[in-house]
Every structure is written in C-alpha cells, then in structure tokens.
PDB file with one MODEL, atoms N, CA, C and O in Angstrom:
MODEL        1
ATOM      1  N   UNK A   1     104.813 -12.947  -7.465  1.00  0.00           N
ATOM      2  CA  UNK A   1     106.259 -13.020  -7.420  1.00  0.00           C
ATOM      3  C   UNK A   1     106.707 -14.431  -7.039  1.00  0.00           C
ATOM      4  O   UNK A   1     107.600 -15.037  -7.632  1.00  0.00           O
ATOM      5  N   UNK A   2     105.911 -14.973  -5.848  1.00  0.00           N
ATOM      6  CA  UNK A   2     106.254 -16.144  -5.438  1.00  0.00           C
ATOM      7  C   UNK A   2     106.460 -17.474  -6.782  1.00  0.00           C
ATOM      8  O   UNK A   2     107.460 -18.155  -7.009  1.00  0.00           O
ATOM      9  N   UNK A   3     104.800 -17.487  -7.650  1.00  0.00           N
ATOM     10  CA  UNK A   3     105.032 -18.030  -8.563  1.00  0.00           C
ATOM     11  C   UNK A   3     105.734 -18.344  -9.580  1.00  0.00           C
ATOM     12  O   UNK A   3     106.103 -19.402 -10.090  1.00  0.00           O
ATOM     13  N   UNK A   4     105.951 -16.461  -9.949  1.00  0.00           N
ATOM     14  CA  UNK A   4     107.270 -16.515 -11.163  1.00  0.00           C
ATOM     15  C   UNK A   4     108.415 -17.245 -10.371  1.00  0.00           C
ATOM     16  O   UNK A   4     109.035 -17.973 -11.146  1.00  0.00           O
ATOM     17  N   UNK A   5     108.927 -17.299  -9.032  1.00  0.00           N
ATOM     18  CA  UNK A   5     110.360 -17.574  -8.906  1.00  0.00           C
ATOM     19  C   UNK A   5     110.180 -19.249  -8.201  1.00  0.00           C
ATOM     20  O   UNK A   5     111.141 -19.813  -7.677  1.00  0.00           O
ATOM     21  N   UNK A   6     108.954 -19.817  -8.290  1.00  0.00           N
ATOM     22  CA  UNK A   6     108.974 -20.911  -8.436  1.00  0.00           C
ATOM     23  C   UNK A   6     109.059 -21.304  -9.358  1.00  0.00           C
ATOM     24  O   UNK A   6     109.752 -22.321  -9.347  1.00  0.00           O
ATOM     25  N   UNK A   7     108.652 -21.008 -10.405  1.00  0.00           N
ATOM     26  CA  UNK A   7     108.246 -21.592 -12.182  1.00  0.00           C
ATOM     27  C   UNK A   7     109.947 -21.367 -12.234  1.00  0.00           C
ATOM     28  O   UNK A   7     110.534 -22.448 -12.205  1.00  0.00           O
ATOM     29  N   UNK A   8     110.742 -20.317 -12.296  1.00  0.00           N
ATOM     30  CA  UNK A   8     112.094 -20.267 -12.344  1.00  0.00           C
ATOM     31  C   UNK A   8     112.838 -21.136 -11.714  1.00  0.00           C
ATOM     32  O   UNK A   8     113.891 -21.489 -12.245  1.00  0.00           O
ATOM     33  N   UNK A   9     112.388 -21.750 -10.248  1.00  0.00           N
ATOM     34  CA  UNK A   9     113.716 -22.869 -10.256  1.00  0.00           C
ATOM     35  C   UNK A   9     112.935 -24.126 -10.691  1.00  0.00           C
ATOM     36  O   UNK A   9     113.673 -25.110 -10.651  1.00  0.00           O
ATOM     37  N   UNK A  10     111.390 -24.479 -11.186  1.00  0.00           N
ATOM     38  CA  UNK A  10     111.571 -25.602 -11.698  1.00  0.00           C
ATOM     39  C   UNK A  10     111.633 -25.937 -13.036  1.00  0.00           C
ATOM     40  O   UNK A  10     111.446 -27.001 -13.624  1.00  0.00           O
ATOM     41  N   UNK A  11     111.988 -24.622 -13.475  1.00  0.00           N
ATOM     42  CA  UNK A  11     112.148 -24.710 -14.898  1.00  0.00           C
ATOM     43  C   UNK A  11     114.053 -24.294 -15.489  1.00  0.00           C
ATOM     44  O   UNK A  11     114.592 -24.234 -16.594  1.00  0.00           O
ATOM     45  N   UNK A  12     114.465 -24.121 -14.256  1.00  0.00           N
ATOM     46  CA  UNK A  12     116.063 -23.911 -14.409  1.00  0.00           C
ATOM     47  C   UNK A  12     116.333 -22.364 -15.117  1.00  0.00           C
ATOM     48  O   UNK A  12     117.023 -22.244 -16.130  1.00  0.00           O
ATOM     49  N   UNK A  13     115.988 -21.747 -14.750  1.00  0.00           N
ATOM     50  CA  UNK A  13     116.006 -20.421 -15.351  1.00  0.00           C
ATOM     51  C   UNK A  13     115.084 -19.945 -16.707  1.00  0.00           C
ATOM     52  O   UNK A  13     115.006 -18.811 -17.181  1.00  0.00           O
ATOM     53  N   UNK A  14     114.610 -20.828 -17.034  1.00  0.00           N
ATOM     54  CA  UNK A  14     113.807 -20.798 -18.462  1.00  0.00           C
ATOM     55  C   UNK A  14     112.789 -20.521 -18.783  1.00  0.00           C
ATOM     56  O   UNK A  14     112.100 -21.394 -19.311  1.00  0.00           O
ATOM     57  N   UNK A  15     112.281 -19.236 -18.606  1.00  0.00           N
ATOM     58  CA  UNK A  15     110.805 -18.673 -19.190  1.00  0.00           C
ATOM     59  C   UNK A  15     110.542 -18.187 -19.923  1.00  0.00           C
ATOM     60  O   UNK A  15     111.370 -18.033 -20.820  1.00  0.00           O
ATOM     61  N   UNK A  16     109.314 -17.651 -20.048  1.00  0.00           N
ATOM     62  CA  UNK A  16     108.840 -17.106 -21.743  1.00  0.00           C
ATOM     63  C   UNK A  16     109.209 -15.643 -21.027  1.00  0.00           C
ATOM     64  O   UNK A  16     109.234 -15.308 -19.842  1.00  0.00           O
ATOM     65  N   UNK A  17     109.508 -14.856 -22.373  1.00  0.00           N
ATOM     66  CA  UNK A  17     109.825 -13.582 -22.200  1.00  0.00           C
ATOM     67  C   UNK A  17     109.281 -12.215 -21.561  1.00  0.00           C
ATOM     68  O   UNK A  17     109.754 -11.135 -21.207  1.00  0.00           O
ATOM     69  N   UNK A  18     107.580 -13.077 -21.621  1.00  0.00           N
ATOM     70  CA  UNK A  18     106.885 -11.879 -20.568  1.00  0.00           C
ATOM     71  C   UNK A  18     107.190 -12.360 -19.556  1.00  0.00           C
ATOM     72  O   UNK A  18     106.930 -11.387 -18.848  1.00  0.00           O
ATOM     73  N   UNK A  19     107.433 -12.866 -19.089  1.00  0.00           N
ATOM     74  CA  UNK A  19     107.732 -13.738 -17.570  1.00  0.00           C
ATOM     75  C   UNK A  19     108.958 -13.397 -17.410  1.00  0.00           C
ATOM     76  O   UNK A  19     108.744 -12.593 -16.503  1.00  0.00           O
ATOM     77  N   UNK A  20     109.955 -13.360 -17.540  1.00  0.00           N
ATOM     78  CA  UNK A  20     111.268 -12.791 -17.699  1.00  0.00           C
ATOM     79  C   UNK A  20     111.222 -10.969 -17.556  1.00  0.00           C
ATOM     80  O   UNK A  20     111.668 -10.157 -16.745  1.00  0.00           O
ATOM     81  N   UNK A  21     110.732 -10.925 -18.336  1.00  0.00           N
ATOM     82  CA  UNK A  21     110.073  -9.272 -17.998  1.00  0.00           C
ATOM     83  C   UNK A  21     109.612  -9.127 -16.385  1.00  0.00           C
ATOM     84  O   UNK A  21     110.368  -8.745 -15.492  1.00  0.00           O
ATOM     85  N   UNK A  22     108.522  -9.429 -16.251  1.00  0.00           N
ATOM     86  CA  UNK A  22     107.721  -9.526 -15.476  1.00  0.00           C
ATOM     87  C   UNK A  22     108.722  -9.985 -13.865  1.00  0.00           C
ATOM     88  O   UNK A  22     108.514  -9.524 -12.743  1.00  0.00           O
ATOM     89  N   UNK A  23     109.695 -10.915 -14.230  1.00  0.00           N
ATOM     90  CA  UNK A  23     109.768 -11.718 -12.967  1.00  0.00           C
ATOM     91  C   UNK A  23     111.176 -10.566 -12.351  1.00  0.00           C
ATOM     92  O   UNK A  23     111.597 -10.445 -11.201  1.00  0.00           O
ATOM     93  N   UNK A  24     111.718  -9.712 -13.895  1.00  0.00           N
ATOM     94  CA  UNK A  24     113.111  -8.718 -13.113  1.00  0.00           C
ATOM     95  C   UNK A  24     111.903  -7.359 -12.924  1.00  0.00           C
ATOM     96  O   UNK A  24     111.846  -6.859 -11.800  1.00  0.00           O
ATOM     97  N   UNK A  25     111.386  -7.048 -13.532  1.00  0.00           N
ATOM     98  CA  UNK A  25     110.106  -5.664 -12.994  1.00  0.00           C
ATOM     99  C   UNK A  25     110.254  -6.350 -11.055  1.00  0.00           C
ATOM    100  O   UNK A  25     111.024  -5.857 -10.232  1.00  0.00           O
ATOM    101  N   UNK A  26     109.327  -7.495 -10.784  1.00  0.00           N
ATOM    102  CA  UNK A  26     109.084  -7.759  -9.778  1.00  0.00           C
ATOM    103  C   UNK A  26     110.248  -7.585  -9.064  1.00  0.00           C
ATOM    104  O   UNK A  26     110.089  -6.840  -8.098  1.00  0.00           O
ATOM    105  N   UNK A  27     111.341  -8.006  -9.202  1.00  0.00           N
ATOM    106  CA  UNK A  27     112.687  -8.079  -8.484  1.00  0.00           C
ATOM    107  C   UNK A  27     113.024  -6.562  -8.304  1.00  0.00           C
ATOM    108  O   UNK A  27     113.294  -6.295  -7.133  1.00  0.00           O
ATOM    109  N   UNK A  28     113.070  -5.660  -9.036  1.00  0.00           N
ATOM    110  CA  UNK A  28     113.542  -4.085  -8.941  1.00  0.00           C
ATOM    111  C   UNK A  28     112.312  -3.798  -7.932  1.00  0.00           C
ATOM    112  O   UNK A  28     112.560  -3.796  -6.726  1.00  0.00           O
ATOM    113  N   UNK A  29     111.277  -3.608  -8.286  1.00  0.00           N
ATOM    114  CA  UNK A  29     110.165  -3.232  -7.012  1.00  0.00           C
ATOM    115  C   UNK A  29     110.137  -3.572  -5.846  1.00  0.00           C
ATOM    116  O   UNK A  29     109.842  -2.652  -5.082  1.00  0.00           O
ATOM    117  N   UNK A  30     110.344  -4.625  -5.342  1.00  0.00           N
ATOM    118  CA  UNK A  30     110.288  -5.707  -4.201  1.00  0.00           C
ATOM    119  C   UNK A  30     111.825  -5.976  -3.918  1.00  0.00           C
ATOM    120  O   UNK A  30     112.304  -6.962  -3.358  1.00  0.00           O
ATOM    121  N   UNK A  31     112.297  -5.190  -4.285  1.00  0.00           N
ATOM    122  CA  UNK A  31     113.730  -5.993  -4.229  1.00  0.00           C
ATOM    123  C   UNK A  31     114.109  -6.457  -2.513  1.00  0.00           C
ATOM    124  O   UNK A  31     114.748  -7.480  -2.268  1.00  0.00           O
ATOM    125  N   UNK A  32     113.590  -5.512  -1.413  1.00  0.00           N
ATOM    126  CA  UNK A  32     113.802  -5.649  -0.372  1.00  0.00           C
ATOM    127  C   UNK A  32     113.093  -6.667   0.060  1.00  0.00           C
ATOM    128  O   UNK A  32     113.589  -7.084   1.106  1.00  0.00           O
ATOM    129  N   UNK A  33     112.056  -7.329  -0.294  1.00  0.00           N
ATOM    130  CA  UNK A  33     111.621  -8.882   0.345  1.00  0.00           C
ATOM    131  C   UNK A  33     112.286  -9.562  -0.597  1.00  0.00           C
ATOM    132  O   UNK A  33     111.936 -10.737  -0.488  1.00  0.00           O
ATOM    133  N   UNK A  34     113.151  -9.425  -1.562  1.00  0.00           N
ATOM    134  CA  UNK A  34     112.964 -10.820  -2.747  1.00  0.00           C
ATOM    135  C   UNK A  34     113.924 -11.923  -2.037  1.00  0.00           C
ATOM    136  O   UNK A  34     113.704 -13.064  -2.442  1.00  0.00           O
ATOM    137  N   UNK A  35     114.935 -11.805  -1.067  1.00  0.00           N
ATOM    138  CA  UNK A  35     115.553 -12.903  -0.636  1.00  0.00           C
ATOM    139  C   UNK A  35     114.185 -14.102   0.286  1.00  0.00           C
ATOM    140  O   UNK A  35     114.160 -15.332   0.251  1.00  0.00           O
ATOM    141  N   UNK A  36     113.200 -13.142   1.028  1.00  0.00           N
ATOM    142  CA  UNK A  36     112.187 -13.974   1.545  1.00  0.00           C
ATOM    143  C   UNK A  36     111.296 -14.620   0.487  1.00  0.00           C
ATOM    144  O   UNK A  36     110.450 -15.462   0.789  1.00  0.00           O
ATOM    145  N   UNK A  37     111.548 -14.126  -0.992  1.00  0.00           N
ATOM    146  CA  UNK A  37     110.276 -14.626  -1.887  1.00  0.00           C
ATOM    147  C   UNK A  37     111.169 -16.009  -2.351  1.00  0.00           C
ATOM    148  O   UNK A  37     110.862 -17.193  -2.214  1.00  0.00           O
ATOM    149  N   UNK A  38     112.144 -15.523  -2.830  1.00  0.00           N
ATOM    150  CA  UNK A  38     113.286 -16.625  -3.472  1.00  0.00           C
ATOM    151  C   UNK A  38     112.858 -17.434  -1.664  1.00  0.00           C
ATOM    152  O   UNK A  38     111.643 -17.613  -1.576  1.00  0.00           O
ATOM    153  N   UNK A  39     113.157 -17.605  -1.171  1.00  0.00           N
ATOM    154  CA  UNK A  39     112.937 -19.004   0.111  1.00  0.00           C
ATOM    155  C   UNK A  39     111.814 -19.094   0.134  1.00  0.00           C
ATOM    156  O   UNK A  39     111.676 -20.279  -0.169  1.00  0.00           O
ATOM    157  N   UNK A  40     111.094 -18.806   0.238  1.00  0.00           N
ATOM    158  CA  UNK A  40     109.423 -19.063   0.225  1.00  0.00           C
ATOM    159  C   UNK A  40     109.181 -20.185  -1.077  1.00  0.00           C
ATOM    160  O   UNK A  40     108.985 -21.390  -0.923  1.00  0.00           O
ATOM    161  N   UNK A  41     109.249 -19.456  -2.395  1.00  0.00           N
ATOM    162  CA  UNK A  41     109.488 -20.587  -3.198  1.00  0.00           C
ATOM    163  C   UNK A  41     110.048 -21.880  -3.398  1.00  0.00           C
ATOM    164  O   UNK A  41     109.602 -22.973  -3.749  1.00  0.00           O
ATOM    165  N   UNK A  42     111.027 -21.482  -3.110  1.00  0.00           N
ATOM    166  CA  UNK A  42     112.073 -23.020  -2.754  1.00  0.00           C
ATOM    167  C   UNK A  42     111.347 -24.168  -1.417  1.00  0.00           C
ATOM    168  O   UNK A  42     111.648 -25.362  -1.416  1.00  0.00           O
ATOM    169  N   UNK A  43     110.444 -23.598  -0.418  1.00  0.00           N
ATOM    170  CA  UNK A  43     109.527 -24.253   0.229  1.00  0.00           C
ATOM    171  C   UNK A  43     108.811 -25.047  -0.422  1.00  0.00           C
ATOM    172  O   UNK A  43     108.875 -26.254  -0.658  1.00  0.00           O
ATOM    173  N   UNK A  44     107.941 -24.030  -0.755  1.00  0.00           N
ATOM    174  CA  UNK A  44     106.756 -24.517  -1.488  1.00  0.00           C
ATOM    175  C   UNK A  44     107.264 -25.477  -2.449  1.00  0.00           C
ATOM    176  O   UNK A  44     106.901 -26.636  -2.249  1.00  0.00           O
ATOM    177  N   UNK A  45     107.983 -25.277  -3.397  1.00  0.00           N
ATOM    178  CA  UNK A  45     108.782 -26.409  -4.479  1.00  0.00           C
ATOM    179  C   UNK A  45     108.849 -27.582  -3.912  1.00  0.00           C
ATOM    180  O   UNK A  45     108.117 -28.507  -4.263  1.00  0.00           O
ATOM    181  N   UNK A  46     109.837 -27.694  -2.860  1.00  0.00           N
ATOM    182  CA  UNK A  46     110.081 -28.900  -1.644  1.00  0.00           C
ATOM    183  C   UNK A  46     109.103 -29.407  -1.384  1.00  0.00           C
ATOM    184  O   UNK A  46     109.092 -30.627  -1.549  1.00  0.00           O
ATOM    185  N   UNK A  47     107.528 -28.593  -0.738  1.00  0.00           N
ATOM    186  CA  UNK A  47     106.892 -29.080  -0.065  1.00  0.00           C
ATOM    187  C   UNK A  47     105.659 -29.828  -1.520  1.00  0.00           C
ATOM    188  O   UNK A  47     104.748 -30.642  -1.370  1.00  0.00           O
ATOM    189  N   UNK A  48     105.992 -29.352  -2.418  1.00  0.00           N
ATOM    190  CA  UNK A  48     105.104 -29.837  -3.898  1.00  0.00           C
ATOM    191  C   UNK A  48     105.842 -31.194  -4.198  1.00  0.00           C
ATOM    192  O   UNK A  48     105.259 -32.124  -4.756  1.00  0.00           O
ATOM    193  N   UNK A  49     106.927 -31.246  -3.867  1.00  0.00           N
ATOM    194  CA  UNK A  49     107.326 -32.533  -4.633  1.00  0.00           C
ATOM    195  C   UNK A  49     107.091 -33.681  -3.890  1.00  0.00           C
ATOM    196  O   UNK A  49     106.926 -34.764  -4.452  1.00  0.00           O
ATOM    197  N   UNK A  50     107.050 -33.523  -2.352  1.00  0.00           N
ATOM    198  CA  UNK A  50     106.439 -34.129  -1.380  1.00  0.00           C
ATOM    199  C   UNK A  50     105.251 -35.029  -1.543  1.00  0.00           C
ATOM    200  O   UNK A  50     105.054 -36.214  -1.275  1.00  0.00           O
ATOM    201  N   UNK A  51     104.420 -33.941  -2.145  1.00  0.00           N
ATOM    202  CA  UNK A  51     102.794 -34.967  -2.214  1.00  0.00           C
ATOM    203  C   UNK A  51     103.055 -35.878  -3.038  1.00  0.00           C
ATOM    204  O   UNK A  51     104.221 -36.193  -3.279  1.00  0.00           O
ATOM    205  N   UNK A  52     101.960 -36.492  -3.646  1.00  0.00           N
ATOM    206  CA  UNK A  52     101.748 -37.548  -4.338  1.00  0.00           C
ATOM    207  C   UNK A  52     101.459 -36.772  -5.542  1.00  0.00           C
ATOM    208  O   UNK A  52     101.114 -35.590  -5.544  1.00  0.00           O
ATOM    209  N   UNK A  53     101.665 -37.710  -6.828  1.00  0.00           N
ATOM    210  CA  UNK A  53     101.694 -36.770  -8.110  1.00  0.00           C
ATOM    211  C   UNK A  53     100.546 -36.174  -8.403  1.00  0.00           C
ATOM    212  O   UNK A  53     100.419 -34.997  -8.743  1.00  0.00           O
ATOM    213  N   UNK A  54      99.645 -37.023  -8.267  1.00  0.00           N
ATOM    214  CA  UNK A  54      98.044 -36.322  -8.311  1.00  0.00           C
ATOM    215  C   UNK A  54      97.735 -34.975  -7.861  1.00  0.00           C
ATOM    216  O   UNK A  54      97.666 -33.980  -8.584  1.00  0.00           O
ATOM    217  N   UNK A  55      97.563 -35.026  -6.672  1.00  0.00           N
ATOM    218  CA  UNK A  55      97.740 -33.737  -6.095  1.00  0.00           C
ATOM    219  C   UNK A  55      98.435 -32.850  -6.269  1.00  0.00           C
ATOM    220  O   UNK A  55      98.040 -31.686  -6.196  1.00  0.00           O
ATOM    221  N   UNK A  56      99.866 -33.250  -6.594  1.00  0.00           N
ATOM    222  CA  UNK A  56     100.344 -32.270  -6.859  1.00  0.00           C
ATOM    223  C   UNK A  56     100.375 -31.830  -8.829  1.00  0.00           C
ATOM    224  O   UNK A  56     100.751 -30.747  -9.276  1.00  0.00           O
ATOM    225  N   UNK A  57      99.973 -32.780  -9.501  1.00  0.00           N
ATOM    226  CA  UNK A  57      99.125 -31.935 -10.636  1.00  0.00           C
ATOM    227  C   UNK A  57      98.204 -30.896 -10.844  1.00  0.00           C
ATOM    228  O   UNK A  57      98.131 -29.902 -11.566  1.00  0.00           O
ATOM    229  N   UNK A  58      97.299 -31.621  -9.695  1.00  0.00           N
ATOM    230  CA  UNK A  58      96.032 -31.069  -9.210  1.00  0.00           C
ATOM    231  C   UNK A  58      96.109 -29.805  -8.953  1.00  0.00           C
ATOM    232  O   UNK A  58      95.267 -29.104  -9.514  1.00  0.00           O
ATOM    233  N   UNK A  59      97.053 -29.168  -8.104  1.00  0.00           N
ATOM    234  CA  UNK A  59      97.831 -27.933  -7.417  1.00  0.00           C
ATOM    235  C   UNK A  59      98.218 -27.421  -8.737  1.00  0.00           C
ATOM    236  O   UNK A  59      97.817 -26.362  -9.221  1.00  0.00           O
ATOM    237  N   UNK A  60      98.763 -27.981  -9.103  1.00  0.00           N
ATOM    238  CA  UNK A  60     100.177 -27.041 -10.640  1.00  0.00           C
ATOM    239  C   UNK A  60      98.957 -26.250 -11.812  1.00  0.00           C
ATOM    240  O   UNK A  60      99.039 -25.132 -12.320  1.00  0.00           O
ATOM    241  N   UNK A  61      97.712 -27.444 -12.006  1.00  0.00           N
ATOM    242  CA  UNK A  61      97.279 -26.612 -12.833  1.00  0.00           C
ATOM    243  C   UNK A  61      95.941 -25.774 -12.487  1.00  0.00           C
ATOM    244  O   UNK A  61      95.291 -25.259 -13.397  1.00  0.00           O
ATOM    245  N   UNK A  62      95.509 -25.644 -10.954  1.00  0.00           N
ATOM    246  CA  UNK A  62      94.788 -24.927 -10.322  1.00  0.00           C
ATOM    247  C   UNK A  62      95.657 -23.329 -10.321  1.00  0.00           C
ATOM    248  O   UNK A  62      95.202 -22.186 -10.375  1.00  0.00           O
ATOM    249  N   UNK A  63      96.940 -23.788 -10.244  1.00  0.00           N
ATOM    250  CA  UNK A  63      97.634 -22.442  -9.691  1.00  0.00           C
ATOM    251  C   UNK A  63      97.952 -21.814 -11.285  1.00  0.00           C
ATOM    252  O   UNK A  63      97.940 -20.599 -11.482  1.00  0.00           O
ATOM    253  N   UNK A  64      98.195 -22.670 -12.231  1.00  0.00           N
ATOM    254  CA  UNK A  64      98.259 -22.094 -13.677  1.00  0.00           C
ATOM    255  C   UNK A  64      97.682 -21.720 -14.159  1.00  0.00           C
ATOM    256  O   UNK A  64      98.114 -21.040 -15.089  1.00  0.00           O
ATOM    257  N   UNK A  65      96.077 -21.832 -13.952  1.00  0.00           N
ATOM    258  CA  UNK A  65      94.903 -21.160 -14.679  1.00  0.00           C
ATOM    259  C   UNK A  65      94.621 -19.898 -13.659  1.00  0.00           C
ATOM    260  O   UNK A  65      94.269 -18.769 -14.001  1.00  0.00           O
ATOM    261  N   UNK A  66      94.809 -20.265 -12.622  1.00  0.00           N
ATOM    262  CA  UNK A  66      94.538 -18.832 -11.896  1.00  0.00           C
ATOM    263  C   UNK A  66      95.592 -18.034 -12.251  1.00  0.00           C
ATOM    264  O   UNK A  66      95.145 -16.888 -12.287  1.00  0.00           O
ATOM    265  N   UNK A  67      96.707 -18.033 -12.520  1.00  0.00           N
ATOM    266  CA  UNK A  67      97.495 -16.787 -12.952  1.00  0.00           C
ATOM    267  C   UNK A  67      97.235 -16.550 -14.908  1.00  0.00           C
ATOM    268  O   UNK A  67      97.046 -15.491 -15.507  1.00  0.00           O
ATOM    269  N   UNK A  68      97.306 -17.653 -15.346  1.00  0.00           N
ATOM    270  CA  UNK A  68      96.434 -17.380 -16.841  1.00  0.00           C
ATOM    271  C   UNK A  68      95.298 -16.242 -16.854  1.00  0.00           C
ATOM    272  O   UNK A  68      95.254 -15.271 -17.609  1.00  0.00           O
ATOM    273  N   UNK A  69      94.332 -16.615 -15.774  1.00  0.00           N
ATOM    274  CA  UNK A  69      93.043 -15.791 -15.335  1.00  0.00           C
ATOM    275  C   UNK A  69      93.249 -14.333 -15.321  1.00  0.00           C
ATOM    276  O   UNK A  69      92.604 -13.510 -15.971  1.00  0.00           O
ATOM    277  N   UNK A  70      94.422 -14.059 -14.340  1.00  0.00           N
ATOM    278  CA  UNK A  70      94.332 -12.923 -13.413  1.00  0.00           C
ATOM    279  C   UNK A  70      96.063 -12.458 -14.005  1.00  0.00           C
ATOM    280  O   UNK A  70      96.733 -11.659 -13.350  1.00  0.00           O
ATOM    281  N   UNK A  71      96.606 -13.108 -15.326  1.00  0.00           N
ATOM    282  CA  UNK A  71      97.672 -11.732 -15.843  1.00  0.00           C
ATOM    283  C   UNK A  71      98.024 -10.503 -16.074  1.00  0.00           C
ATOM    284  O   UNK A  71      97.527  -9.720 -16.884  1.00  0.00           O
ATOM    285  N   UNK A  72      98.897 -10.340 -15.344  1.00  0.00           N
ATOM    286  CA  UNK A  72      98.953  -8.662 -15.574  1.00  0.00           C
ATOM    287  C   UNK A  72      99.409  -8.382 -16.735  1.00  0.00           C
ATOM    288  O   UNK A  72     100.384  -8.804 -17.356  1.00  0.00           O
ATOM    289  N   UNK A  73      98.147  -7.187 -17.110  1.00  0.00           N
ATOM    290  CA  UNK A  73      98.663  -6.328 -18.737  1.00  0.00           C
ATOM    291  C   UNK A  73     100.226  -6.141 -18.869  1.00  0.00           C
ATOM    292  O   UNK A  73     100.700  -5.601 -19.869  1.00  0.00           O
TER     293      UNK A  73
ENDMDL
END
C-alpha cells in the first residue's frame, strides 16, 4: 500500500490501471490506516529525495523489482 501511494504522489496521480485497481481495492480494505499510509509515504518520498541520486536510484529500482517479483494476481 505504502508503495502504490508513493508511486501516486511521485507520479501525480498517474498509474497504470492495475495499479489504480489495486491502489482503490487497498484503500476500501485498509481504509482505517490509509490516512497513516498516505503520511508514511509522503516521508519516505521526502526522505528519498534527500539522498544523493545514486542511492536513491539504487533504492527505486531495488524496491521496483521486488514488487515486479512479488505482484499480486
């Protein structure tokens, strides 16, 4: 959840349609943490833009292949 609603604010609302799927499913289920997931993200975002670009490449596409990896059907 965290991921989808990071990929959502650094992509300005703009995802592919399973992800869009996927990211309002997550929101109806969870709906009672999603104000802590939405801030959690917005951290992490903050705290990504922080590093140095390397690293934080390094991070973006460690965390992209692991959810590539491990997609839910």
């Amino acid at each position: 959840a965290i991921y989808l609603a990071k990929k959502n604010i650094k992509r300005k609302g703009v995802l592919e349609e399973y992800e869009k799927e996927h990211y309002n499913m997550l929101n109806q289920k969870i709906n009672y943490k999603w104000d802590f997931i939405i801030m959690q993200a917005k951290e992490q975002y903050k705290a990504g833009k922080e590093r140095k670009k390397a690293d934080r490449y390094a991070l973006d596409c460690q965390e992209r292949a692991y959810w590539l990896v491990n997609r839910t059907p």
